[in-house]
Amino acid sequence: MPLKNKEVSLLLEKSRLLSQSSMNDFIRNLSASYEVYAPIKKGKQIVFEKVENPGEIVWDYETTQISPKKFLHKPFEKLFSFEDGGKIISENEEIAEKKQILLGLHPCDVRAVEILDKVFSKRYEDPYYLKRRKNSIIIALTCNDAHETCYCTSFSTGPRIDRGYDILITPLVDNFLVEIGSPRGEEILNQYGEALSTDSSILMEYHRLKNAKLEVIENKIKNKMNTENLPELLEQNVNHPLWDNLKEECLACGSCTIVCPTCYCFTIVDKVDLTLKSGQRQRVWDSCMLLEFAEVALGVNFRRERAARIKQRIYHKLYSFEHQFYIRGCVGCGRCIRYCIKKIDPREIIAEIRREPIEQQS
Amino acid sequence: MKEKKIKVDYMARVEGEAALNITVSNGKIENLKLNIFEPARFFESFLIGRKFDEIPELVARICGICPVSHMLTAIQALEDAMEIVPSGETMRLRKLLALSQWIQSHTLHTYMLAIPDYFGYESVLSMIPEHRELVEQALRLKRLGNDLTVAIGGREVHPVTPVIGGFTHVPPRDVVKDLLKRFREARKDAQNMVEITTQIKLPDFTRDIEYLALTSPPQEYPVISGMLASNKGLKFKKEDYRKHIHEVHVPHSNALHSYVIGRSSFMVGPLARVNLNYSLLAGEARRAAENNGLKFPYMNPFYSIPARAVEVLHSIETCIDLLEDLKLKADQPSITPKEGTGAGVGEAPRGLLYHWYKINNKGEIVEADIVSPTAHNAFNIEKDLEEYLPQIISLPEEEMQLRCEMLVRAYDPCFSCSAHFLKINKRES
Amino acid sequence: MSSSHNPYMPSLVKIIDIIEETGDTKTIKLIFVDEQTQKNFSFKPGQFNMLTVLGVGEAPLSISSAPGEGDYFSHTIRRVGNVTGAITRLNVGDTFGARGPYGNGWPLDKIKGRDILIVAGGIGLAPLRSVIYYIKENRDNYGKVEILYGARTPKDCLYRREFDEWREIPNTRLLLTVDNVPEGTKWEHDVGVVTLLFDKISLNPSETAVLMCGPEIMMKFAVHNLLEMGFKDKDIYLSMERRMNCGISKCGLCQIGPKFVCQDGPVFSYYELRNLTEKIF
Amino acid sequence: MKKPSVGVFKFTSDGGCQLQILNMERELFDLLNLINITYFPMAGVDSGEGPFDIGFVEGAVTSTDEIIRIKEIREKCRILVALGACACYGGIASIKNQKTQRELEEKVYTDLTAVHSTKAFGIDQYVKVDAYVRGCPIDKNEFIEVVKSTLLQIKPNLRPHSVCVECKLRENPCIFLIEGEVCMGPVTSAGCGALCPSRHRACEGCRGPASDPNTPSLARTMLEYGLTPEEVRLKFIKYAGETQAFKEGAGIK
Ligand SMILES: Cc1cc2nc3c(=O)[nH]c(=O)nc-3n(C[C@H](O)[C@H](O)[C@H](O)COP(=O)(O)OP(=O)(O)OC[C@H]3O[C@@H](n4cnc5c(N)ncnc54)[C@H](O)[C@@H]3O)c2cc1C
Ligand code: SF4
Ligand code: SF4
Ligand code: SF4
């Protein structure tokens, strides 16, 4: 798609080129003032962890098992602590300022943060998430490749990205094309990074390279989810026989929800210490795939059937989110497929329903 | 003189379930039975048909106190059967793991099971108010042993990382660094332990005992490998175990009685080890022994108690050396099972442990033979009692009973362990 | 203690009175320890609070008093588990935590001028007690009222000592039934499930709004019968129960289809519910 | 508050779970402030016949004597807690249930008259159990959780969902997906913090079935990963082979 002149100049104004070494300096400088988290190698996996030196960063990683949401909505979080049997309650001190940089998020993970932002700010504001969010700078990273489980194009959440980041990095040839996404991004880039070039023709060339790369990736994503009329389709297929078939396969292990970048459900638990008087209230990630999720007192369970739980997961992502937060709940990162032992695949679920939808009853 | 009955229905402060029944009439022992009623667990039966790589994990469950010994000895036997040679790093890690368990188990026994007798308490819990510092010292040492087991093995009881061929995991460097620091600091606690165990008044009782333990090549105090040797001239390789040691099933007990073929009962354990390998102990340990007036060898089974303390100090010294040497590499070769038989021997905290397996080419266990330290010792304990009783026969019944219990406890018997190995002595014929 | 900016922080409440309702249920009257918080606290019938016993947990409980009842609010709590157990072990003067009110409450403005059928089962009467007193206070705003209440046994009936007062509300009928009557117990009312009382309903289905709360299985049969009798799904309001941990539509546990019971509910019309992607009954 | 009296009882087992109690070196003093251990022979405590507020039972029931004894103990304990895989499900002792009693006994005894061995079961085969602390051995934190919640008169917060949840949270490489080997994690109850997969080895299912274990589905996957039906059977018949779910996984009706 050719860009108009004005758009081009705007684009170039917001672009810089950094060499490998100045990128390393940039990150090193950032580390002095912020906690910097980025994809690094840990054993056989790439995980988001604190960066000790820029050389550790894996720029061409495929995807991480746990998404960077863990830095915003923590798996375990202290809400507050109490003493003297609850007579003294003190707020979480960790809620206090601590600036962090989340570096190397792929577009799908960036867009997942956008979804979480909505969840945690609608109606009641969640102070824990929002404070942390405010203190986080997001440096996105253009994907290096597309993989079998990627289907971001189905939701337009990647591989192109136009919002949600403070800075976007695209490694090209031996350099890094860096694009500014927010005033905050511009500020840190100017303060900590040294550009190799701001020459517009060079930058233009790099943008061309980036575009070509994105096209290759886009074309590689063949296995998509057809999202046309998705809500209507799901509304009509609540009783599709496929749900019962899935129940036989799914292990209800919960892995799909733990790895999902937009899953956010949590349980609140109180932990007392051995005085039995003081302790803390915590929240812990929960999962709708687990039996206990919808269980209430006296053993009543509103989703005892595994089929009902699988449905809840798929419907929440692909249907309910739109009603609740006016956004789709899936970014097509493919983690739930990749990390499912049974390879249960939302793309196939939708495709199968489309193949043989339930006749609409009046 | 009237009849005296000693009846301890349920021995406390030992692992597992056992009773002691003694009848003395007119100064003569009418009846003496160490009745191990710990139910049989049929390990050697249900291991048959299981896969070779499950065995270390399964046999660990023979004993909650010395799972490491069972795992490592089984691994050794299976490696022997399949001709696998572990790396030097693996051997270092195994030694560390075994020693960590010695520290844990010896401290547990000394402070929690044995010392209350000598301090005049029912249990370590009742000692807390008056001897809190001593208990804290004990807990600190025990925790140290446990923390090393956790670092290398993954958890205190039934570790998960040791496998045939090596380890699935090694601890991160900072954990090792921290442990090293704590081990260096722990020397003092261990020296105290030697002091305390020599200060308590041990009963005076000696018997002409045959003691059996591993001996290693000259430079090393034995832990997880070596030749078997006794003070009465036995010296053989693990493959020849069954040429020298047999057992019989005695009706009053769920454990078997082991004996040296053509001779009688024998003793295994810390005292046997220190007696046979005194010169191989770490310098610090020998020094502490000498400073406290200990002069090994002893033919008095009660001296197992100071022997344990000396071994704790020795273990700490050895662990420091080993920890400094670690490369922190998890070697884990992939293994294709092959047919064969193999034996393994090791020094569990309580003494010599023997495992032997026969596997087929699918890697299934065809036959298993396991003899635990307490199974080795059970017969000897009865023999000791037989000779000890006449010496204390004039004591009041209660005192006599306590003395008998103290003697049994000196062995730190592990009855769950011993009851797992009930077996037909079919190889005897 | 500040609770304004952090919605997860409970405020201390103090028990000022405890009324033993049944063997396992108590009504407790509460005030916020902080006077200002108590003054600012206003709620609608059908809303609930999250009650907290620190170290034990938090649970959603309907406010059972009516807004104008007094300078306190009350909860009627059935002891079924951790939090309800811990609260019912407390005494007058004891403090614990509360935050709220949450939820939409009954649509009492919307149904102004209509006849009202109240159907309650067991502990489900708690959020409806608030309605009954609300109507009493605003009697002219509503038409005829019939209250149908079913409990397990006569002894399990909540608010027994208040029944006479309810009957005296003008134009109000109270019909009672229990599942069974143990031998030797006096009982002059019906025996059987609550739907048995439906024959006695004298209200015109087209002019009536139904407010219902009780076990889901009871509500299932009740709704079914009411629909057969000509009541419209848009006029039947149900207070739903789901597991909830936050009360502020964050934790995600209480969803029915796209609805958060804690915020979109707990009161829904049956019309709303029947069209959800997650079937309730 | 009066300190509740606690008894620790042993049945057929290896003492490992009892030792886990003694392995709480760091918590022991605090714990003793809360409870009064009056019967714990392994630790030398034998100062009472009961009754007990809480009884912890380690070990499987494997003999007629033990059947009688567990019933007596139940009578004496207000709250009875099954400690570890053996007491919860029979543990590895129950592996022997696969063979006939005769087969087993002949293998190990010369004199069969002294043997009163029965099939090995968890204690709930014979008595009502109030709480289960799973695992082989137990997890110390779960033990403490049970003690605390008993004192607070609440249900312990033990979540029996799959080990995978904890495993994923620790960002372990999945044994199935990365190592290409099989793992019992998806059908095994969490609470151990995914101890084994965190150390690069498969979960062996020592904590027994998770709350909604789809064992037939996992068994099918194991076959796809190249295990023989017999090997799949061995996976399920280990720590909790007497549970319905694991029997189904093993292909036993
Ligand atoms: C909107 C609403 C209003 C309610 N009003 C009342 C009332 O007025 N009186 C009354 O006695 N009961 C009421 N309940 C039911 C009450 O919430 C449960 O009985 C209570 O949560 C049980 O908590 P527990 O800790 O005692 O039980 P446990 O079984 O120990 O539950 C542990 C935790 O699970 C969750 N949980 C369990 N059951 C429920 C449940 N039914 N709903 C939501 N979360 C649950 C809670 O987080 C609870 O703390 C209401 C429920 C809802 C949703
Ligand atoms: S869909 Fe897959 S990952 Fe999710 S619960 Fe089922 S088996 Fe586990
Ligand atoms: S390694 Fe095992 S426990 Fe962990 S996610 Fe994979 S299957 Fe689950
Ligand atoms: S991972 Fe599995 S085998 Fe290992 S401790 Fe946990 S439940 Fe037991």
Coordinates of C-alpha atoms in Angstrom, one line a residue, chain C residues 114-119 125 128-129 131-149 162-176 189 200-203:
Chain C
R114 CA -47.3 -3.1 39.1
D115 CA -48.5 -6.1 41.2
I116 CA -45.6 -8.0 42.7
L117 CA -45.1 -11.7 43.1
I118 CA -42.2 -12.6 45.4
V119 CA -41.0 -16.2 45.2
L125 CA -35.6 -14.8 51.1
L128 CA -36.2 -10.2 49.2
R129 CA -36.8 -9.2 52.8
V131 CA -37.8 -5.6 49.1
I132 CA -40.7 -6.4 51.4
Y133 CA -39.8 -3.6 53.8
Y134 CA -39.0 -1.3 50.9
I135 CA -42.5 -1.9 49.6
K136 CA -44.0 -1.4 53.0
E137 CA -42.3 2.0 53.1
N138 CA -43.4 2.9 49.6
R139 CA -46.7 1.0 49.6
D140 CA -48.5 3.3 47.3
N141 CA -46.0 2.8 44.5
Y142 CA -47.0 -0.8 44.0
G143 CA -50.1 -2.9 43.5
K144 CA -51.0 -6.1 45.2
V145 CA -48.2 -8.1 46.7
E146 CA -48.0 -11.9 47.2
I147 CA -45.1 -13.5 48.9
L148 CA -44.5 -17.2 48.3
Y149 CA -41.9 -18.7 50.5
E162 CA -41.7 -10.9 61.2
F163 CA -44.4 -12.8 59.3
D164 CA -47.3 -11.2 61.1
E165 CA -45.9 -7.8 60.3
W166 CA -45.7 -8.7 56.7
R167 CA -49.3 -10.0 56.6
E168 CA -50.4 -6.7 57.9
I169 CA -48.9 -4.8 55.1
P170 CA -52.0 -3.6 53.1
N171 CA -52.9 -5.7 50.1
T172 CA -50.3 -8.3 50.9
R173 CA -50.5 -12.1 51.1
L174 CA -47.9 -14.4 52.6
L175 CA -48.0 -18.0 51.5
L176 CA -45.7 -20.6 53.1
H189 CA -49.4 -24.1 56.0
K200 CA -53.0 -20.0 44.9
I201 CA -51.6 -17.0 43.1
S202 CA -54.4 -14.6 42.5
L203 CA -52.4 -12.0 40.6

